[in-house]
Short mmCIF file of C-alpha atoms and ligand atoms in Angstrom, two decimals:
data_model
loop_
_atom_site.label_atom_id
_atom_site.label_comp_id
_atom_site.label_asym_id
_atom_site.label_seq_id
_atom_site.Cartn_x
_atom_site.Cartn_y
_atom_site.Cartn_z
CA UNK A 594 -10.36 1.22 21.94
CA UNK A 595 -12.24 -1.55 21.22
CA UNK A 596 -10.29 -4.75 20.10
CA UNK A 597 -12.50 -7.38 18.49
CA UNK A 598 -11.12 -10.90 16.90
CA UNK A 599 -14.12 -11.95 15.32
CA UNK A 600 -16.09 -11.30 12.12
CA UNK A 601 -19.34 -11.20 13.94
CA UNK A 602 -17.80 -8.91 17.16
CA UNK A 603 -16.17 -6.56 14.61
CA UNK A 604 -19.75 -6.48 13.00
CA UNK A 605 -21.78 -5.81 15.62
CA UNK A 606 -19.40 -3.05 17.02
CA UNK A 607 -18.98 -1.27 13.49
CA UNK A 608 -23.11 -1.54 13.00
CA UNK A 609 -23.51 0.29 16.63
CA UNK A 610 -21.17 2.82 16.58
CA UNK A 611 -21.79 3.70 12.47
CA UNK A 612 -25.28 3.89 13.51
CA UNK A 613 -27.17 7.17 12.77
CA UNK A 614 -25.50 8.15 9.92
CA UNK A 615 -21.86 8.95 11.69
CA UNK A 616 -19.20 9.03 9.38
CA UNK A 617 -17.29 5.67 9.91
CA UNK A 618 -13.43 5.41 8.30
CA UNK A 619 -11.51 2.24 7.81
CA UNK A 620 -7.54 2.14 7.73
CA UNK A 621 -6.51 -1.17 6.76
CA UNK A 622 -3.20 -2.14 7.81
CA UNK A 623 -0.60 -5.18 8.26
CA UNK A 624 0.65 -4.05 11.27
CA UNK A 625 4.33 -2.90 12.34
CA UNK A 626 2.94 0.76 11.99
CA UNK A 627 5.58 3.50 11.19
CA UNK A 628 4.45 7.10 10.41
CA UNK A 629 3.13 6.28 7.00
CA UNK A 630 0.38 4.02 9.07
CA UNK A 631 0.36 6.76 11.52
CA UNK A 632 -0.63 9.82 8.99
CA UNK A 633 -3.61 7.18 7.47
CA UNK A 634 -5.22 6.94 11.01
CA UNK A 635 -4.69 11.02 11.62
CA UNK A 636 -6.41 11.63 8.38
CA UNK A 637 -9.38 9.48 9.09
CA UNK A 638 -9.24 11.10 13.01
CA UNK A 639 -9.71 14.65 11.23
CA UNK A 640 -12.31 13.13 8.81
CA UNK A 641 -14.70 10.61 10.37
CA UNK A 642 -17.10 10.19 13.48
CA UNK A 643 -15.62 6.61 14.25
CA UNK A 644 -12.31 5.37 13.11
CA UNK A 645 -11.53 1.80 12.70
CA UNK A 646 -8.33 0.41 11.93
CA UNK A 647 -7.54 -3.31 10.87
CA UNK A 648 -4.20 -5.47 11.03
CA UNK A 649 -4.44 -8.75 9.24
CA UNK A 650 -0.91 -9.79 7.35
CA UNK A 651 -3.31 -11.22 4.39
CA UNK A 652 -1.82 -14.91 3.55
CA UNK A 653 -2.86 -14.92 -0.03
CA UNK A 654 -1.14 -11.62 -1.28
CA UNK A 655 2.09 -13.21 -0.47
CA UNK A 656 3.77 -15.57 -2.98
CA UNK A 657 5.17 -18.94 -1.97
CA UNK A 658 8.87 -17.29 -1.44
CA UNK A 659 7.38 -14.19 -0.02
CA UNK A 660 7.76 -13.12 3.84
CA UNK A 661 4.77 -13.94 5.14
CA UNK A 662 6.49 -16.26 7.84
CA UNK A 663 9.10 -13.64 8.86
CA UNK A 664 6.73 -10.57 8.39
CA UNK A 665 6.93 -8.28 11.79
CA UNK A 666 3.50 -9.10 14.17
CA UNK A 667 4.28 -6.34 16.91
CA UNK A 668 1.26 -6.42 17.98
CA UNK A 669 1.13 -4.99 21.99
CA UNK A 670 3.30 -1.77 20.28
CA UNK A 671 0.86 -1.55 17.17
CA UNK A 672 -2.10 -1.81 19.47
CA UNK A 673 -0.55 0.97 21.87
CA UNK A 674 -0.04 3.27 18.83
CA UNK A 675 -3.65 2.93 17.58
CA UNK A 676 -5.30 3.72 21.30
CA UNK A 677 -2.64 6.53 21.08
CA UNK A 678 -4.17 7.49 17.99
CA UNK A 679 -7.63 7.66 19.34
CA UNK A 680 -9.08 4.79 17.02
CA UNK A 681 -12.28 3.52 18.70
CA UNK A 682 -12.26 -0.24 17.08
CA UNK A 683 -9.16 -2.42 16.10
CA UNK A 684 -10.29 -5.27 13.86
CA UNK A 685 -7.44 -8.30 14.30
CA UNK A 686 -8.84 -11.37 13.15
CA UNK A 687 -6.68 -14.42 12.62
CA UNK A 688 -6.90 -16.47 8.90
CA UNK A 689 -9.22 -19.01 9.75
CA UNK A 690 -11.67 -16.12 10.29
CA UNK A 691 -10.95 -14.07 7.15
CA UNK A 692 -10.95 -17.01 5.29
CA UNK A 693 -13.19 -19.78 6.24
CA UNK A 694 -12.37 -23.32 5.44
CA UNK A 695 -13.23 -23.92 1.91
CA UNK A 696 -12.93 -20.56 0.68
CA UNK A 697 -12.86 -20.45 -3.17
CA UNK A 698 -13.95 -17.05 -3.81
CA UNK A 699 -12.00 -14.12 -4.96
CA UNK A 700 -11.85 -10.60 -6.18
CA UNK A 701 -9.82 -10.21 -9.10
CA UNK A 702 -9.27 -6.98 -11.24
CA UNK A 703 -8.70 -7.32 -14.59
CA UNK A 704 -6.08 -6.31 -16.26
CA UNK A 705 -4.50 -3.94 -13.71
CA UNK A 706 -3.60 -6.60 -11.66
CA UNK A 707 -1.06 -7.60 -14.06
CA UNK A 708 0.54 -3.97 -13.93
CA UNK A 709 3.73 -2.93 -12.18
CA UNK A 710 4.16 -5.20 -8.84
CA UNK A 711 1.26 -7.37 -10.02
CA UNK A 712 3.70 -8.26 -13.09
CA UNK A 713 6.33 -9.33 -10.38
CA UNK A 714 4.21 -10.93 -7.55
CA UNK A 715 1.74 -12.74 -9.63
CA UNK A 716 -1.74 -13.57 -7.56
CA UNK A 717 -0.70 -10.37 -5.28
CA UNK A 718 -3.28 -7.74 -6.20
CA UNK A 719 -6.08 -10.57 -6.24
CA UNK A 720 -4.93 -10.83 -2.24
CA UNK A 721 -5.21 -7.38 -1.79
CA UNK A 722 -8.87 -7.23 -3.18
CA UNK A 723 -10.26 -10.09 -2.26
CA UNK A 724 -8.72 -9.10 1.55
CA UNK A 725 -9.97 -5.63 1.40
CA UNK A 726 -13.22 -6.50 0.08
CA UNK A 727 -14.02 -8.82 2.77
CA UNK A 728 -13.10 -6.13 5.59
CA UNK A 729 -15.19 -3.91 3.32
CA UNK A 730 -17.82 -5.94 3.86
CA UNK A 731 -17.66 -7.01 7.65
CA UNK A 732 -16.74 -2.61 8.89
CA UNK A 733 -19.17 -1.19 5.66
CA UNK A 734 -16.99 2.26 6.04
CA UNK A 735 -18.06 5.57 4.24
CA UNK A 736 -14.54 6.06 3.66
CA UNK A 737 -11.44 4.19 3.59
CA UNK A 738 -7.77 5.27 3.77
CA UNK A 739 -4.80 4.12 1.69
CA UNK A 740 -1.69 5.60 1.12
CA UNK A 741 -0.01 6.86 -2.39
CA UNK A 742 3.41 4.95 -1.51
CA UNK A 743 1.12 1.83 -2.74
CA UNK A 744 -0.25 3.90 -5.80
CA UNK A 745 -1.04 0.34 -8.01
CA UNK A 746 -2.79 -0.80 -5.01
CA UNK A 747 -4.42 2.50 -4.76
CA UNK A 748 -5.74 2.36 -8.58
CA UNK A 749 -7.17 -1.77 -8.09
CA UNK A 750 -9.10 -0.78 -5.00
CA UNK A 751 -10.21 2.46 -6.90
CA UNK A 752 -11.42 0.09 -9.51
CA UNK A 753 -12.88 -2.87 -7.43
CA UNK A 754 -15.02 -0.16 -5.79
CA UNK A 755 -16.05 1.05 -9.04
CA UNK A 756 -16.42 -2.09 -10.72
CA UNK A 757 -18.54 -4.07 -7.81
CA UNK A 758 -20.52 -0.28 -6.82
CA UNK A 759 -19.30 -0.51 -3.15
CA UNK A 760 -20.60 2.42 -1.19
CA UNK A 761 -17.13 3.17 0.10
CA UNK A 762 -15.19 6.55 -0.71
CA UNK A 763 -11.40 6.15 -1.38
CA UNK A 764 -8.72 8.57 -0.14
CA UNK A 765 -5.36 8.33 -1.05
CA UNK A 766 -2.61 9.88 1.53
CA UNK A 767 0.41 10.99 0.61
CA UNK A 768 3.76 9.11 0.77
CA UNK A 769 5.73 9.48 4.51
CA UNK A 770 9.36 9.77 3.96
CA UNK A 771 12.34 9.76 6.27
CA UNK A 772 14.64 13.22 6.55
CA UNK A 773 16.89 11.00 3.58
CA UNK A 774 14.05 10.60 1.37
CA UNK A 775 13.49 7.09 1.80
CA UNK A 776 9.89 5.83 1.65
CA UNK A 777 8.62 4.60 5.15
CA UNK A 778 8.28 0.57 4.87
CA UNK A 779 7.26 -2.17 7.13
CA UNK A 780 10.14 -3.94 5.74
CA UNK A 781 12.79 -1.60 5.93
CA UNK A 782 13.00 -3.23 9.37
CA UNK A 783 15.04 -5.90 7.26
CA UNK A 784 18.01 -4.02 5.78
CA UNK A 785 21.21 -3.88 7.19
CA UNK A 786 22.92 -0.57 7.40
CA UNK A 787 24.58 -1.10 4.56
CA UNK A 788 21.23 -1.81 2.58
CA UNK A 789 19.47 0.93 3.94
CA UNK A 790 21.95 3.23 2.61
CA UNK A 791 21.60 1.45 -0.82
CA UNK A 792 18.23 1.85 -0.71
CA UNK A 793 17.97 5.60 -1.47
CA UNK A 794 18.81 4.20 -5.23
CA UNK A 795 15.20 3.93 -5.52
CA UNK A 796 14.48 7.63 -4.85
CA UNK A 797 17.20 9.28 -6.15
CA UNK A 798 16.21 6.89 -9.76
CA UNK A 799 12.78 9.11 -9.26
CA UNK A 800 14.46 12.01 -8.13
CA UNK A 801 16.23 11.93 -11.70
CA UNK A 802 13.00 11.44 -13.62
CA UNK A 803 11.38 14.05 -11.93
CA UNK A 804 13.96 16.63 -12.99
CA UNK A 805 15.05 15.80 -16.62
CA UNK A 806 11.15 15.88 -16.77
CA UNK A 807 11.50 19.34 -15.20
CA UNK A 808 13.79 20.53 -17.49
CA UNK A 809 11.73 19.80 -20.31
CA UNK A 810 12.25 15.90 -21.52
CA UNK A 811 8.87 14.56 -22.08
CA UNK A 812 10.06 11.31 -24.07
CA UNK A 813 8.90 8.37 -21.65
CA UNK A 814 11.92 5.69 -22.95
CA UNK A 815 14.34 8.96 -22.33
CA UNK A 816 13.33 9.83 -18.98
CA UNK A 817 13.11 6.09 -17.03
CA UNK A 818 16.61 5.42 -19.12
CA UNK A 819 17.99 8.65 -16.94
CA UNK A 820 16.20 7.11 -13.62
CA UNK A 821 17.45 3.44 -14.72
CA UNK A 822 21.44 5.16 -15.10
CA UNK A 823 20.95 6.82 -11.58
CA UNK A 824 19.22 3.35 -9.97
CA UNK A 825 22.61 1.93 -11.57
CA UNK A 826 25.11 3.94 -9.85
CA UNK A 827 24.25 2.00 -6.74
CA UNK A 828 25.47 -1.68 -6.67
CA UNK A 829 24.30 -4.00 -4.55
CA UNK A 830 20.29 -2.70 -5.70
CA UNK A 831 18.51 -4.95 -8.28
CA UNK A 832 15.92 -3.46 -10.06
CA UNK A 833 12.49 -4.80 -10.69
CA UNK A 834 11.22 -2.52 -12.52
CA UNK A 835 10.79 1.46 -13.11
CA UNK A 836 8.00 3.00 -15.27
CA UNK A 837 5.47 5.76 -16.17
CA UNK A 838 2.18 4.81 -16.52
CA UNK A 839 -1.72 6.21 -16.06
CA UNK A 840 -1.90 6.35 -12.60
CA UNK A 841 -5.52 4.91 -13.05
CA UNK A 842 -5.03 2.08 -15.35
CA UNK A 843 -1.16 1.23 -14.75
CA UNK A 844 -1.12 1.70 -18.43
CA UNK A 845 2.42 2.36 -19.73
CA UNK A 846 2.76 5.84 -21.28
CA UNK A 847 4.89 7.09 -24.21
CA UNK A 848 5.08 10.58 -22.98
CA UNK A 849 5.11 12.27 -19.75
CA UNK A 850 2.32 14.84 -18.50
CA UNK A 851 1.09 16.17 -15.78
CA UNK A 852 -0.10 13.38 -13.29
CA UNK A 853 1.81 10.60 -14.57
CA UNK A 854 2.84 7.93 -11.87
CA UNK A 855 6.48 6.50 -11.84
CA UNK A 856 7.23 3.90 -9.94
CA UNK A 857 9.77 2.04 -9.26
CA UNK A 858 10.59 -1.39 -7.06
CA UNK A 859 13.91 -2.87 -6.48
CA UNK A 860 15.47 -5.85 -4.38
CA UNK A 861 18.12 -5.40 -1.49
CA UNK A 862 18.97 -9.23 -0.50
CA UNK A 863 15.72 -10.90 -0.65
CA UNK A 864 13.57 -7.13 0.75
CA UNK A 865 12.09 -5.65 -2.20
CA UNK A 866 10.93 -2.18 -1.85
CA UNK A 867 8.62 0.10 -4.04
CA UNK A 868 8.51 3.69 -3.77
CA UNK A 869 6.64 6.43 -6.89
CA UNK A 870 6.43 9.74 -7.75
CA UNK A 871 3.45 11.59 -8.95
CA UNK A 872 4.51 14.08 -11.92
CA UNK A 873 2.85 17.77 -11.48
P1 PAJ B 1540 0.48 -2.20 4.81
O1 PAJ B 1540 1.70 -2.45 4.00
O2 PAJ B 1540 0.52 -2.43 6.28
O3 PAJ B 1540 0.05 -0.71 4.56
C1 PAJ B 1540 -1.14 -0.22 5.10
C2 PAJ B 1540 -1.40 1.15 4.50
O4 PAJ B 1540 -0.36 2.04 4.86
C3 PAJ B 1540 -1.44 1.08 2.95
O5 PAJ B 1540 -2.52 1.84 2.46
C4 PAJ B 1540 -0.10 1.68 2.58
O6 PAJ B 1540 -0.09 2.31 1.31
C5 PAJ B 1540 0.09 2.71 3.70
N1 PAJ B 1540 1.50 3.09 3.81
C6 PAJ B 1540 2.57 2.27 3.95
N2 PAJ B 1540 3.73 2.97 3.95
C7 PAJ B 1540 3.37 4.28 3.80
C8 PAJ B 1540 4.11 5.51 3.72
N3 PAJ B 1540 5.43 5.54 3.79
N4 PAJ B 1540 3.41 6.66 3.56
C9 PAJ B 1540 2.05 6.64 3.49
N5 PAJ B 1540 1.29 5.52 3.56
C10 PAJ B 1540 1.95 4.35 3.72
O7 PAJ B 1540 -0.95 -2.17 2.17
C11 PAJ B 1540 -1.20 -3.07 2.96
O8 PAJ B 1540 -0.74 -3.09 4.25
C12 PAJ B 1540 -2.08 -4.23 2.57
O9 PAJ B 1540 -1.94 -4.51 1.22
C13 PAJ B 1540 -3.59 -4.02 2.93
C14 PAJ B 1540 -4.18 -2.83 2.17
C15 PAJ B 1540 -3.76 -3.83 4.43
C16 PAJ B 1540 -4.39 -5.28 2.51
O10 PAJ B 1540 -3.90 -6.42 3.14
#
């Protein structure tokens, strides 16, 4: 595996081993891989000629009382897992690189960056596309890999790419769990034991939707009011928010069908975790 630091390395590499129409895929990452990083990087294995991976924690889609300071940087036991992996380039640039001195340009998409946890971390979805834009840019993948636990980010990146006709096809992976239920998270390195048994509040609240749904309720206000009395039962949980929208335009909906996203996000201490289901 190939390990480059610079724009103009990573560029050169990506150029070469892309060449002659092989099927390059990007999996763009912030590091302290789990499983849910690990199932992105064995799709793009099964899928692709040449798999790159990137981890850059991306300063500007954290707000000012955010964890970017704190966030994890394993970096010798991320790298380790990627060569593991078989993934021929590892793109780690530092910030000065990603974003030169003077930068004053950035990707923002309308509207449904506002949605869900753009309505709670204002300025974090304009991050996340200007960010993944740029690497975009500098690997120029056929395909890139994202997974479902981050459905909003999912839909701005599906719309960025649509929006600014970027050559790049999406894939969307599906959410890695533990045995409990609970979503795989960088950040679940934070909780205490106490919190991370809290935590499940999040998907048992979608658990609960997902059955009264089941058993026939289509009413929208009805069936988050059941998830909001199960998120409830748990003290020591605050929830942000939990909602059923268009899984494509974040848009709230009034009734539930098939392929509706709910998604939820609540705070343990200061960790805020999001998890979703996707109704069938
Ligand atoms: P990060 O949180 O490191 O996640 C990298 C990728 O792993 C994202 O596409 C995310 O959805 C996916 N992922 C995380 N947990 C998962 C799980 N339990 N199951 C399946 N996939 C999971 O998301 C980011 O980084 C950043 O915003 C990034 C896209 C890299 C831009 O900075």
């Amino acid at each position: 595996m190939r390990v480059c630091e610079t724009v103009a390395t990573m560029r050169a590499e990506c150029a070469s081993l892309g060449y002659g129409g092989r099927r390059l895929g990007l999996v763009p990452t912030m590091g302290a891989l789990h499983e849910g990083h690990l199932s992105l990087l064995r799709a793009a294995r099964a899928q692709c000629d040449v798999v790159a991976a990137s981890i850059f924690v991306n300063p500007t889609q954290f707000g000012p009382q955010e964890d970017l300071a704190k966030y994890p940087r394993p970096f010798a036991r991320d790298s380790e897992l990627l060569r593991a992996e078989g993934v021929d380039l590892l793109f780690a640039p530092s910030a000065d690189e990603m974003y030169p001195t003077g930068a004053v340009t950035h990707v923002n998409v309308e509207g449904l960056s506002e949605r869900l946890c753009g309505r709670s971390r204002p300025g974090h979805f304009r991050g996340v596309a200007t960010v993944v834009s740029k690497l975009f840019h500098v690997v120029q993948p056929g395909v890139a890999f994202f997974g479902q636990k981050d459905a909003a980010q999912v839909a701005v990146i599906r719309a960025m790419v649509r929006d600014l006709l970027l050559p790049v096809e999406i894939v969307a992976c599906p959410i890695v769990r533990e045995s409990d239920g609970l979503a795989l998270s960088s950040r679940n390195v934070y909780l205490s034991s106490e919190q991370r048994r809290q935590a499940l509040a999040l998907f048992r609240s979608l658990l609960r939707v997902q059955e009264a749904y089941e058993g026939g309720e289509r009413d929208a206000t009805r069936l988050l009011a059941a998830g909001v009395e199960e998120f409830s039962r748990e003290t020591g949980v605050r929830l942000d928010f939990l909602e059923m929208v268009n899984p494509e335009s974040l848009e709230p909906l009034e009734f539930a069908q098939p392929g509706a996203l709910v998604a939820v996000a609540g705070f343990l201490g200061s960790t805020r975790l999001i998890d979703n289901v996707v109704l069938s």
